[in-house]
Amino acid sequence: MTFDTVRVGIIGTGRISDLHAIEYLANPNARIVALCDNAIANAEGRAKAWGVSDARVTDDYRRVLADPDVDLVEILLPHHLHLEVALAAIAAGKAVSLQKPMTLDLAQADTLVAAAEASSKPFKVFENFIFYPPVMKAKALIAEGAIGEPVTIRLKSNPGASKTAWKVPASAEAWRQDKAQAGGGPLVFDDGHHKFALAWHFMGNPDTVHAFISRSVAPSGFVFDAPAMVSFRFPGNKMGNLEIVYSPELEIITRHYAQDDRVEITGTKGVIWINCGHGRIGDPPPVALYRDGAVTTFHNLDTGWEASFVHSTRAYIEALRNGTPPKLTAREGRTILRFALAAEQSAREGRAIALDPAG
């Protein structure tokens, strides 16, 4: 099934919804027609801020799902609500974009995959890092053979402090500290979804995951699951790791979260570095390539974190209009979830976790 103008209902209008809305507001093939939040003042404030005063506003997501003028629902809720609302959206015949991680565990994910694949409407697990312009540039370079065959990937997440970061509501921090609602740690399970998605994007499905996960307490009292080290092996003698470090006095340049993200991919002929993400440390080139004794840097790339949301949303609008599969599909989202859950299981049980590389 294809769409002409995609009419969008956003369920959950917290801080992150500002980034999800950008492309829907700018794209001539999309229109925000409904907003929902259990704190209805949030939805009313977003409607005013985004200039969509004609959008219907409610505090009951069921009203959005019952609205025949809504084609697509963007679900931006705490993780423990994902399954309930996504299943209801599928049953209501809506196309769905569901914030990551898709569910709390694999049993829930399997239920959602089955429902999504039985539906005639597209279903997307929202992932933006693979649509970050420096990541897309690196992917294109690798496809051109710039580093030969990729052999290893190293990822680093480095939360710190920032005078310019946006303010996160206390309510958003609170539910992320509750495992029953969040499903896992804020860095390995939640934000880790982005990093595991990158590892999957460049290297494929892992067959083994091993992790050490510690804890750090911020001055605010927020507990981070860091420092952490997650190692993974892929078929074909390829490997990778994710290092997570909380540096409370490290100043991050950002307009969003106080976190720097870095990626290094080594191949048989060269190395690619991807710098920046949520924020940045200093002024590194967004992408650098080492090949044949020389370094080439790429600077003409959009490094605003919001650009990753724009490109992810734009790709889904085009998929809806063209009838092509989105990225991530429900099954692909399950693959990334399995990666994160394996890391947490490994740290909890003190052993490597074997996975089926077929997914």
mmCIF file of C-alpha atoms in Angstrom:
data_model
loop_
_atom_site.group_PDB
_atom_site.id
_atom_site.type_symbol
_atom_site.label_atom_id
_atom_site.label_comp_id
_atom_site.label_asym_id
_atom_site.label_seq_id
_atom_site.Cartn_x
_atom_site.Cartn_y
_atom_site.Cartn_z
ATOM 1 C CA MET A 1 0.000 0.000 0.000
ATOM 2 C CA THR A 2 1.310 3.466 -0.851
ATOM 3 C CA PHE A 3 0.435 6.924 0.437
ATOM 4 C CA ASP A 4 0.214 10.335 -1.214
ATOM 5 C CA THR A 5 0.274 12.864 1.616
ATOM 6 C CA VAL A 6 1.107 11.084 4.874
ATOM 7 C CA ARG A 7 -1.113 12.340 7.697
ATOM 8 C CA VAL A 8 0.707 11.919 10.986
ATOM 9 C CA GLY A 9 -0.442 11.509 14.574
ATOM 10 C CA ILE A 10 2.270 11.841 17.216
ATOM 11 C CA ILE A 11 1.659 9.923 20.454
ATOM 12 C CA GLY A 12 3.954 11.308 23.139
ATOM 13 C CA THR A 13 5.091 14.928 22.886
ATOM 14 C CA GLY A 14 8.070 15.010 25.237
ATOM 15 C CA ARG A 15 11.451 16.635 24.618
ATOM 16 C CA ILE A 16 12.495 14.298 21.782
ATOM 17 C CA SER A 17 9.332 14.976 19.768
ATOM 18 C CA ASP A 18 10.785 18.305 18.620
ATOM 19 C CA LEU A 19 13.368 16.391 16.567
ATOM 20 C CA HIS A 20 10.869 13.890 15.187
ATOM 21 C CA ALA A 21 8.582 16.696 14.028
ATOM 22 C CA ILE A 22 11.151 18.605 11.929
ATOM 23 C CA GLU A 23 10.792 16.645 8.706
ATOM 24 C CA TYR A 24 7.046 16.118 9.023
ATOM 25 C CA LEU A 25 6.678 19.897 9.226
ATOM 26 C CA ALA A 26 9.025 20.590 6.312
ATOM 27 C CA ASN A 27 8.148 17.761 3.932
ATOM 28 C CA PRO A 28 5.430 18.645 1.383
ATOM 29 C CA ASN A 29 4.318 14.997 1.418
ATOM 30 C CA ALA A 30 3.530 14.878 5.140
ATOM 31 C CA ARG A 31 1.305 16.732 7.589
ATOM 32 C CA ILE A 32 0.915 16.509 11.374
ATOM 33 C CA VAL A 33 -2.825 16.203 12.050
ATOM 34 C CA ALA A 34 -3.011 14.907 15.647
ATOM 35 C CA LEU A 35 -1.003 15.170 18.878
ATOM 36 C CA CYS A 36 -1.428 13.126 22.035
ATOM 37 C CA ASP A 37 0.112 13.286 25.489
ATOM 38 C CA ASN A 38 -1.243 12.242 28.877
ATOM 39 C CA ALA A 39 -0.059 15.688 30.018
ATOM 40 C CA ILE A 40 -2.264 17.466 27.494
ATOM 41 C CA ALA A 41 -0.534 20.804 28.097
ATOM 42 C CA ASN A 42 2.584 19.284 26.477
ATOM 43 C CA ALA A 43 0.657 18.428 23.331
ATOM 44 C CA GLU A 44 -1.000 21.837 23.255
ATOM 45 C CA GLY A 45 2.385 23.523 23.664
ATOM 46 C CA ARG A 46 3.909 21.499 20.831
ATOM 47 C CA ALA A 47 0.977 22.296 18.537
ATOM 48 C CA LYS A 48 1.557 25.985 19.143
ATOM 49 C CA ALA A 49 5.355 25.794 18.868
ATOM 50 C CA TRP A 50 5.207 23.802 15.630
ATOM 51 C CA GLY A 51 2.549 25.996 14.059
ATOM 52 C CA VAL A 52 -0.006 23.192 13.663
ATOM 53 C CA SER A 53 -2.906 24.851 15.434
ATOM 54 C CA ASP A 54 -5.382 22.848 13.343
ATOM 55 C CA ALA A 55 -4.010 19.516 14.653
ATOM 56 C CA ARG A 56 -6.373 17.627 16.927
ATOM 57 C CA VAL A 57 -5.041 17.410 20.497
ATOM 58 C CA THR A 58 -5.945 14.729 23.022
ATOM 59 C CA ASP A 59 -4.692 12.937 26.125
ATOM 60 C CA ASP A 60 -6.010 9.523 24.963
ATOM 61 C CA TYR A 61 -4.005 7.673 22.312
ATOM 62 C CA ARG A 62 -7.070 5.602 21.415
ATOM 63 C CA ARG A 63 -8.665 8.717 19.933
ATOM 64 C CA VAL A 64 -5.695 9.134 17.608
ATOM 65 C CA LEU A 65 -5.934 5.490 16.545
ATOM 66 C CA ALA A 66 -9.674 5.822 15.903
ATOM 67 C CA ASP A 67 -9.175 8.922 13.733
ATOM 68 C CA PRO A 68 -9.675 8.012 10.043
ATOM 69 C CA ASP A 69 -7.632 11.057 9.031
ATOM 70 C CA VAL A 70 -4.465 9.619 10.609
ATOM 71 C CA ASP A 71 -2.370 7.408 8.317
ATOM 72 C CA LEU A 72 0.786 7.071 10.408
ATOM 73 C CA VAL A 73 1.347 7.150 14.150
ATOM 74 C CA GLU A 74 4.720 8.126 15.589
ATOM 75 C CA ILE A 75 4.931 6.481 19.032
ATOM 76 C CA LEU A 76 7.279 8.339 21.398
ATOM 77 C CA LEU A 77 6.490 6.823 24.789
ATOM 78 C CA PRO A 78 8.419 5.217 27.658
ATOM 79 C CA HIS A 79 9.602 1.755 26.691
ATOM 80 C CA HIS A 80 7.131 -0.242 28.812
ATOM 81 C CA LEU A 81 4.234 1.280 26.841
ATOM 82 C CA HIS A 82 5.593 0.406 23.394
ATOM 83 C CA LEU A 83 4.021 -3.027 23.029
ATOM 84 C CA GLU A 84 0.520 -2.043 24.103
ATOM 85 C CA VAL A 85 0.275 1.070 21.954
ATOM 86 C CA ALA A 86 2.062 -0.389 18.911
ATOM 87 C CA LEU A 87 -0.210 -3.460 18.866
ATOM 88 C CA ALA A 88 -3.257 -1.207 19.150
ATOM 89 C CA ALA A 89 -1.974 0.959 16.289
ATOM 90 C CA ILE A 90 -1.425 -2.060 14.068
ATOM 91 C CA ALA A 91 -4.915 -3.366 14.912
ATOM 92 C CA ALA A 92 -6.326 0.063 14.023
ATOM 93 C CA GLY A 93 -4.801 -0.220 10.549
ATOM 94 C CA LYS A 94 -2.186 2.493 10.959
ATOM 95 C CA ALA A 95 1.331 2.654 9.603
ATOM 96 C CA VAL A 96 3.651 2.856 12.605
ATOM 97 C CA SER A 97 6.955 4.457 13.543
ATOM 98 C CA LEU A 98 7.923 3.175 16.992
ATOM 99 C CA GLN A 99 10.692 4.749 19.069
ATOM 100 C CA LYS A 100 13.560 2.438 19.952
ATOM 101 C CA PRO A 101 14.100 0.049 21.649
ATOM 102 C CA MET A 102 10.975 -1.626 20.340
ATOM 103 C CA THR A 103 10.079 -3.583 23.502
ATOM 104 C CA LEU A 104 11.436 -4.612 26.891
ATOM 105 C CA ASP A 105 12.323 -8.196 25.951
ATOM 106 C CA LEU A 106 12.411 -10.675 23.087
ATOM 107 C CA ALA A 107 9.081 -12.294 23.936
ATOM 108 C CA GLN A 108 7.370 -8.930 23.522
ATOM 109 C CA ALA A 109 9.409 -8.285 20.376
ATOM 110 C CA ASP A 110 8.294 -11.586 18.860
ATOM 111 C CA THR A 111 4.656 -10.658 19.504
ATOM 112 C CA LEU A 112 5.180 -7.301 17.822
ATOM 113 C CA VAL A 113 7.110 -8.748 14.863
ATOM 114 C CA ALA A 114 4.284 -11.224 14.215
ATOM 115 C CA ALA A 115 1.655 -8.471 14.316
ATOM 116 C CA ALA A 116 3.705 -6.116 12.135
ATOM 117 C CA GLU A 117 4.426 -8.751 9.513
ATOM 118 C CA ALA A 118 0.763 -9.777 9.386
ATOM 119 C CA SER A 119 -0.322 -6.182 8.775
ATOM 120 C CA SER A 120 -0.774 -4.630 5.351
ATOM 121 C CA LYS A 121 0.607 -1.326 6.687
ATOM 122 C CA PRO A 122 4.330 -0.574 7.087
ATOM 123 C CA PHE A 123 5.964 -0.727 10.516
ATOM 124 C CA LYS A 124 9.224 0.977 11.421
ATOM 125 C CA VAL A 125 11.375 0.857 14.542
ATOM 126 C CA PHE A 126 12.795 4.377 14.618
ATOM 127 C CA GLU A 127 16.594 4.516 14.454
ATOM 128 C CA ASN A 128 18.352 7.712 13.502
ATOM 129 C CA PHE A 129 22.090 7.114 13.912
ATOM 130 C CA ILE A 130 22.349 5.062 10.716
ATOM 131 C CA PHE A 131 20.876 8.134 8.960
ATOM 132 C CA TYR A 132 23.413 10.567 10.440
ATOM 133 C CA PRO A 133 25.150 12.244 7.452
ATOM 134 C CA PRO A 134 28.719 11.322 8.560
ATOM 135 C CA VAL A 135 27.585 7.710 9.004
ATOM 136 C CA MET A 136 25.983 7.713 5.563
ATOM 137 C CA LYS A 137 29.200 9.115 4.090
ATOM 138 C CA ALA A 138 31.272 6.422 5.783
ATOM 139 C CA LYS A 139 28.894 3.742 4.548
ATOM 140 C CA ALA A 140 29.204 5.058 0.993
ATOM 141 C CA LEU A 141 33.015 5.120 1.208
ATOM 142 C CA ILE A 142 33.084 1.534 2.432
ATOM 143 C CA ALA A 143 30.711 0.477 -0.361
ATOM 144 C CA GLU A 144 33.176 2.041 -2.822
ATOM 145 C CA GLY A 145 35.971 -0.110 -1.359
ATOM 146 C CA ALA A 146 37.791 2.745 0.371
ATOM 147 C CA ILE A 147 39.075 0.564 3.235
ATOM 148 C CA GLY A 148 38.809 -2.828 1.586
ATOM 149 C CA GLU A 149 36.877 -5.408 3.587
ATOM 150 C CA PRO A 150 35.827 -4.165 7.073
ATOM 151 C CA VAL A 151 37.436 -6.293 9.799
ATOM 152 C CA THR A 152 36.740 -4.492 13.096
ATOM 153 C CA ILE A 153 34.563 -1.709 14.462
ATOM 154 C CA ARG A 154 35.184 0.319 17.614
ATOM 155 C CA LEU A 155 32.466 2.543 19.057
ATOM 156 C CA LYS A 156 32.692 4.948 21.979
ATOM 157 C CA SER A 157 29.937 6.714 23.899
ATOM 158 C CA ASN A 158 31.170 9.436 26.225
ATOM 159 C CA PRO A 159 28.581 11.305 28.301
ATOM 160 C CA GLY A 160 29.905 14.317 30.156
ATOM 161 C CA ALA A 161 28.796 17.794 31.135
ATOM 162 C CA SER A 162 27.642 20.720 29.006
ATOM 163 C CA LYS A 163 26.682 24.322 29.537
ATOM 164 C CA THR A 164 24.742 24.310 26.257
ATOM 165 C CA ALA A 165 22.810 21.013 26.476
ATOM 166 C CA TRP A 166 19.044 21.045 26.392
ATOM 167 C CA LYS A 167 17.214 20.522 29.662
ATOM 168 C CA VAL A 168 15.784 17.032 30.145
ATOM 169 C CA PRO A 169 12.569 16.989 32.210
ATOM 170 C CA ALA A 170 12.912 15.257 35.580
ATOM 171 C CA SER A 171 10.026 12.941 34.649
ATOM 172 C CA ALA A 172 11.960 11.656 31.620
ATOM 173 C CA GLU A 173 15.025 10.926 33.744
ATOM 174 C CA ALA A 174 12.910 9.213 36.408
ATOM 175 C CA TRP A 175 11.371 6.519 34.219
ATOM 176 C CA ARG A 176 14.745 5.769 32.637
ATOM 177 C CA GLN A 177 16.017 4.866 36.126
ATOM 178 C CA ASP A 178 13.196 2.340 36.621
ATOM 179 C CA LYS A 179 14.033 -0.985 34.963
ATOM 180 C CA ALA A 180 10.372 -2.007 34.905
ATOM 181 C CA GLN A 181 9.703 0.949 32.620
ATOM 182 C CA ALA A 182 13.036 1.329 30.816
ATOM 183 C CA GLY A 183 13.916 -2.353 30.350
ATOM 184 C CA GLY A 184 17.619 -1.821 31.005
ATOM 185 C CA GLY A 185 20.343 0.715 31.581
ATOM 186 C CA PRO A 186 20.209 4.202 30.030
ATOM 187 C CA LEU A 187 23.511 3.801 28.172
ATOM 188 C CA VAL A 188 23.869 0.103 27.312
ATOM 189 C CA PHE A 189 20.219 -0.751 26.676
ATOM 190 C CA ASP A 190 18.603 2.562 25.699
ATOM 191 C CA ASP A 191 21.246 4.720 24.019
ATOM 192 C CA GLY A 192 23.162 1.523 23.266
ATOM 193 C CA HIS A 193 20.508 0.742 20.664
ATOM 194 C CA HIS A 194 22.098 3.400 18.446
ATOM 195 C CA LYS A 195 25.568 1.896 18.841
ATOM 196 C CA PHE A 196 24.455 -1.692 18.294
ATOM 197 C CA ALA A 197 22.516 -0.491 15.247
ATOM 198 C CA LEU A 198 25.732 1.031 13.896
ATOM 199 C CA ALA A 199 27.637 -2.202 14.507
ATOM 200 C CA TRP A 200 24.901 -4.139 12.702
ATOM 201 C CA HIS A 201 24.765 -1.535 9.908
ATOM 202 C CA PHE A 202 28.456 -1.860 9.114
ATOM 203 C CA MET A 203 29.276 -5.439 10.149
ATOM 204 C CA GLY A 204 26.076 -7.525 10.209
ATOM 205 C CA ASN A 205 24.698 -9.783 12.935
ATOM 206 C CA PRO A 206 27.011 -10.832 15.791
ATOM 207 C CA ASP A 207 27.420 -14.440 16.877
ATOM 208 C CA THR A 208 28.914 -13.700 20.323
ATOM 209 C CA VAL A 209 28.551 -10.846 22.827
ATOM 210 C CA HIS A 210 30.500 -10.300 26.049
ATOM 211 C CA ALA A 211 30.160 -7.333 28.399
ATOM 212 C CA PHE A 212 31.384 -5.745 31.599
ATOM 213 C CA ILE A 213 28.967 -3.122 32.944
ATOM 214 C CA SER A 214 29.600 -0.990 36.029
ATOM 215 C CA ARG A 215 27.810 2.081 37.428
ATOM 216 C CA SER A 216 28.529 5.777 37.984
ATOM 217 C CA VAL A 217 26.420 8.348 39.792
ATOM 218 C CA ALA A 218 26.115 11.867 38.372
ATOM 219 C CA PRO A 219 26.014 14.931 40.676
ATOM 220 C CA SER A 220 22.254 15.022 40.006
ATOM 221 C CA GLY A 221 21.912 11.505 41.395
ATOM 222 C CA PHE A 222 21.241 9.976 37.947
ATOM 223 C CA VAL A 223 22.811 6.511 37.751
ATOM 224 C CA PHE A 224 24.686 5.635 34.573
ATOM 225 C CA ASP A 225 25.523 2.060 33.574
ATOM 226 C CA ALA A 226 29.146 3.048 32.983
ATOM 227 C CA PRO A 227 31.973 2.464 32.615
ATOM 228 C CA ALA A 228 31.070 -0.426 30.361
ATOM 229 C CA MET A 229 32.853 -2.483 27.741
ATOM 230 C CA VAL A 230 30.913 -4.635 25.305
ATOM 231 C CA SER A 231 32.774 -6.885 22.876
ATOM 232 C CA PHE A 232 31.207 -8.683 19.968
ATOM 233 C CA ARG A 233 32.271 -11.127 17.271
ATOM 234 C CA PHE A 234 30.789 -11.487 13.816
ATOM 235 C CA PRO A 235 30.992 -14.401 11.369
ATOM 236 C CA GLY A 236 34.050 -14.340 9.128
ATOM 237 C CA ASN A 237 36.586 -13.530 11.874
ATOM 238 C CA LYS A 238 35.333 -9.962 12.331
ATOM 239 C CA MET A 239 35.091 -8.253 15.705
ATOM 240 C CA GLY A 240 34.092 -5.054 17.479
ATOM 241 C CA ASN A 241 33.570 -3.332 20.786
ATOM 242 C CA LEU A 242 31.578 -0.581 22.427
ATOM 243 C CA GLU A 243 33.243 1.444 25.183
ATOM 244 C CA ILE A 244 31.025 3.619 27.382
ATOM 245 C CA VAL A 245 32.575 6.162 29.751
ATOM 246 C CA TYR A 246 30.869 8.761 31.926
ATOM 247 C CA SER A 247 33.194 11.741 32.429
ATOM 248 C CA PRO A 248 31.400 14.146 34.797
ATOM 249 C CA GLU A 249 33.836 17.026 34.221
ATOM 250 C CA LEU A 250 34.305 16.587 30.469
ATOM 251 C CA GLU A 251 32.733 19.541 28.643
ATOM 252 C CA ILE A 252 30.720 18.449 25.600
ATOM 253 C CA ILE A 253 29.803 20.906 22.853
ATOM 254 C CA THR A 254 26.137 20.252 22.117
ATOM 255 C CA ARG A 255 22.634 21.622 21.704
ATOM 256 C CA HIS A 256 21.137 18.304 22.737
ATOM 257 C CA TYR A 257 22.434 15.601 25.081
ATOM 258 C CA ALA A 258 25.844 16.051 26.728
ATOM 259 C CA GLN A 259 27.441 13.115 24.967
ATOM 260 C CA ASP A 260 30.125 12.549 22.356
ATOM 261 C CA ASP A 261 30.031 9.535 20.021
ATOM 262 C CA ARG A 262 32.937 8.155 17.987
ATOM 263 C CA VAL A 263 33.334 5.265 15.556
ATOM 264 C CA GLU A 264 36.435 3.674 14.010
ATOM 265 C CA ILE A 265 36.143 1.032 11.291
ATOM 266 C CA THR A 266 39.293 -0.785 10.213
ATOM 267 C CA GLY A 267 39.442 -2.691 6.964
ATOM 268 C CA THR A 268 41.991 -4.690 5.019
ATOM 269 C CA LYS A 269 43.218 -1.541 3.208
ATOM 270 C CA GLY A 270 42.401 1.426 5.421
ATOM 271 C CA VAL A 271 40.605 3.006 8.356
ATOM 272 C CA ILE A 272 37.557 5.293 8.631
ATOM 273 C CA TRP A 273 36.790 7.502 11.635
ATOM 274 C CA ILE A 274 33.335 8.983 12.268
ATOM 275 C CA ASN A 275 33.261 11.805 14.792
ATOM 276 C CA CYS A 276 30.464 13.600 16.637
ATOM 277 C CA GLY A 277 26.921 12.443 17.330
ATOM 278 C CA HIS A 278 24.780 13.852 20.115
ATOM 279 C CA GLY A 279 27.596 16.374 20.641
ATOM 280 C CA ARG A 280 31.317 16.717 20.072
ATOM 281 C CA ILE A 281 34.686 17.176 21.707
ATOM 282 C CA GLY A 282 36.683 19.935 19.994
ATOM 283 C CA ASP A 283 36.362 20.361 16.257
ATOM 284 C CA PRO A 284 37.300 17.065 14.575
ATOM 285 C CA PRO A 285 36.462 16.335 10.928
ATOM 286 C CA PRO A 286 33.080 14.577 10.721
ATOM 287 C CA VAL A 287 34.699 11.777 8.708
ATOM 288 C CA ALA A 288 38.356 10.924 8.125
ATOM 289 C CA LEU A 289 39.759 8.219 5.858
ATOM 290 C CA TYR A 290 43.260 6.725 5.969
ATOM 291 C CA ARG A 291 44.275 4.855 2.855
ATOM 292 C CA ASP A 292 47.607 4.336 1.018
ATOM 293 C CA GLY A 293 49.635 6.422 3.461
ATOM 294 C CA ALA A 294 47.384 9.485 3.319
ATOM 295 C CA VAL A 295 44.525 10.906 5.379
ATOM 296 C CA THR A 296 41.520 12.461 3.637
ATOM 297 C CA THR A 297 39.065 14.447 5.723
ATOM 298 C CA PHE A 298 35.454 15.245 4.876
ATOM 299 C CA HIS A 299 34.061 18.469 6.298
ATOM 300 C CA ASN A 300 31.086 19.380 4.112
ATOM 301 C CA LEU A 301 28.625 17.253 6.087
ATOM 302 C CA ASP A 302 25.717 18.206 8.300
ATOM 303 C CA THR A 303 26.767 17.253 11.837
ATOM 304 C CA GLY A 304 23.719 18.513 13.712
ATOM 305 C CA TRP A 305 22.214 15.556 15.566
ATOM 306 C CA GLU A 306 18.802 16.670 14.329
ATOM 307 C CA ALA A 307 19.927 15.865 10.767
ATOM 308 C CA SER A 308 19.833 12.167 11.617
ATOM 309 C CA PHE A 309 16.167 12.494 12.601
ATOM 310 C CA VAL A 310 15.386 14.427 9.438
ATOM 311 C CA HIS A 311 16.942 11.803 7.162
ATOM 312 C CA SER A 312 15.399 8.880 9.060
ATOM 313 C CA THR A 313 11.921 10.407 8.859
ATOM 314 C CA ARG A 314 12.389 11.428 5.233
ATOM 315 C CA ALA A 315 13.380 7.884 4.305
ATOM 316 C CA TYR A 316 10.231 6.521 5.937
ATOM 317 C CA ILE A 317 7.980 9.026 4.175
ATOM 318 C CA GLU A 318 9.515 7.939 0.874
ATOM 319 C CA ALA A 319 9.093 4.263 1.805
ATOM 320 C CA LEU A 320 5.417 4.877 2.564
ATOM 321 C CA ARG A 321 4.939 6.708 -0.722
ATOM 322 C CA ASN A 322 6.851 4.134 -2.775
ATOM 323 C CA GLY A 323 5.748 0.949 -1.041
ATOM 324 C CA THR A 324 9.295 -0.066 -0.091
ATOM 325 C CA PRO A 325 10.405 -1.562 3.247
ATOM 326 C CA PRO A 326 11.504 0.888 5.957
ATOM 327 C CA LYS A 327 14.711 0.692 7.945
ATOM 328 C CA LEU A 328 14.449 -0.635 10.615
ATOM 329 C CA THR A 329 11.710 -3.194 9.980
ATOM 330 C CA ALA A 330 10.204 -4.883 13.036
ATOM 331 C CA ARG A 331 12.452 -7.892 12.488
ATOM 332 C CA GLU A 332 15.544 -5.709 12.156
ATOM 333 C CA GLY A 333 14.537 -3.863 15.310
ATOM 334 C CA ARG A 334 14.353 -7.218 17.101
ATOM 335 C CA THR A 335 17.903 -7.976 15.949
ATOM 336 C CA ILE A 336 19.202 -4.761 17.534
ATOM 337 C CA LEU A 337 17.203 -5.391 20.711
ATOM 338 C CA ARG A 338 18.704 -8.882 20.959
ATOM 339 C CA PHE A 339 22.190 -7.330 20.739
ATOM 340 C CA ALA A 340 21.476 -5.009 23.710
ATOM 341 C CA LEU A 341 19.813 -7.714 25.783
ATOM 342 C CA ALA A 342 22.765 -10.047 25.205
ATOM 343 C CA ALA A 343 25.140 -7.386 26.529
ATOM 344 C CA GLU A 344 23.105 -6.996 29.713
ATOM 345 C CA GLN A 345 22.801 -10.759 30.138
ATOM 346 C CA SER A 346 26.541 -11.218 29.695
ATOM 347 C CA ALA A 347 27.379 -8.653 32.366
ATOM 348 C CA ARG A 348 24.795 -10.131 34.722
ATOM 349 C CA GLU A 349 25.950 -13.739 34.283
ATOM 350 C CA GLY A 350 29.665 -13.124 33.761
ATOM 351 C CA ARG A 351 29.939 -15.066 30.529
ATOM 352 C CA ALA A 352 29.900 -14.647 26.779
ATOM 353 C CA ILE A 353 26.463 -14.985 25.131
ATOM 354 C CA ALA A 354 26.227 -16.962 21.913
ATOM 355 C CA LEU A 355 23.726 -15.696 19.340
ATOM 356 C CA ASP A 356 22.376 -17.101 16.107
ATOM 357 C CA PRO A 357 23.972 -14.872 13.425
ATOM 358 C CA ALA A 358 20.906 -15.479 11.259
ATOM 359 C CA GLY A 359 19.018 -13.204 13.674
#
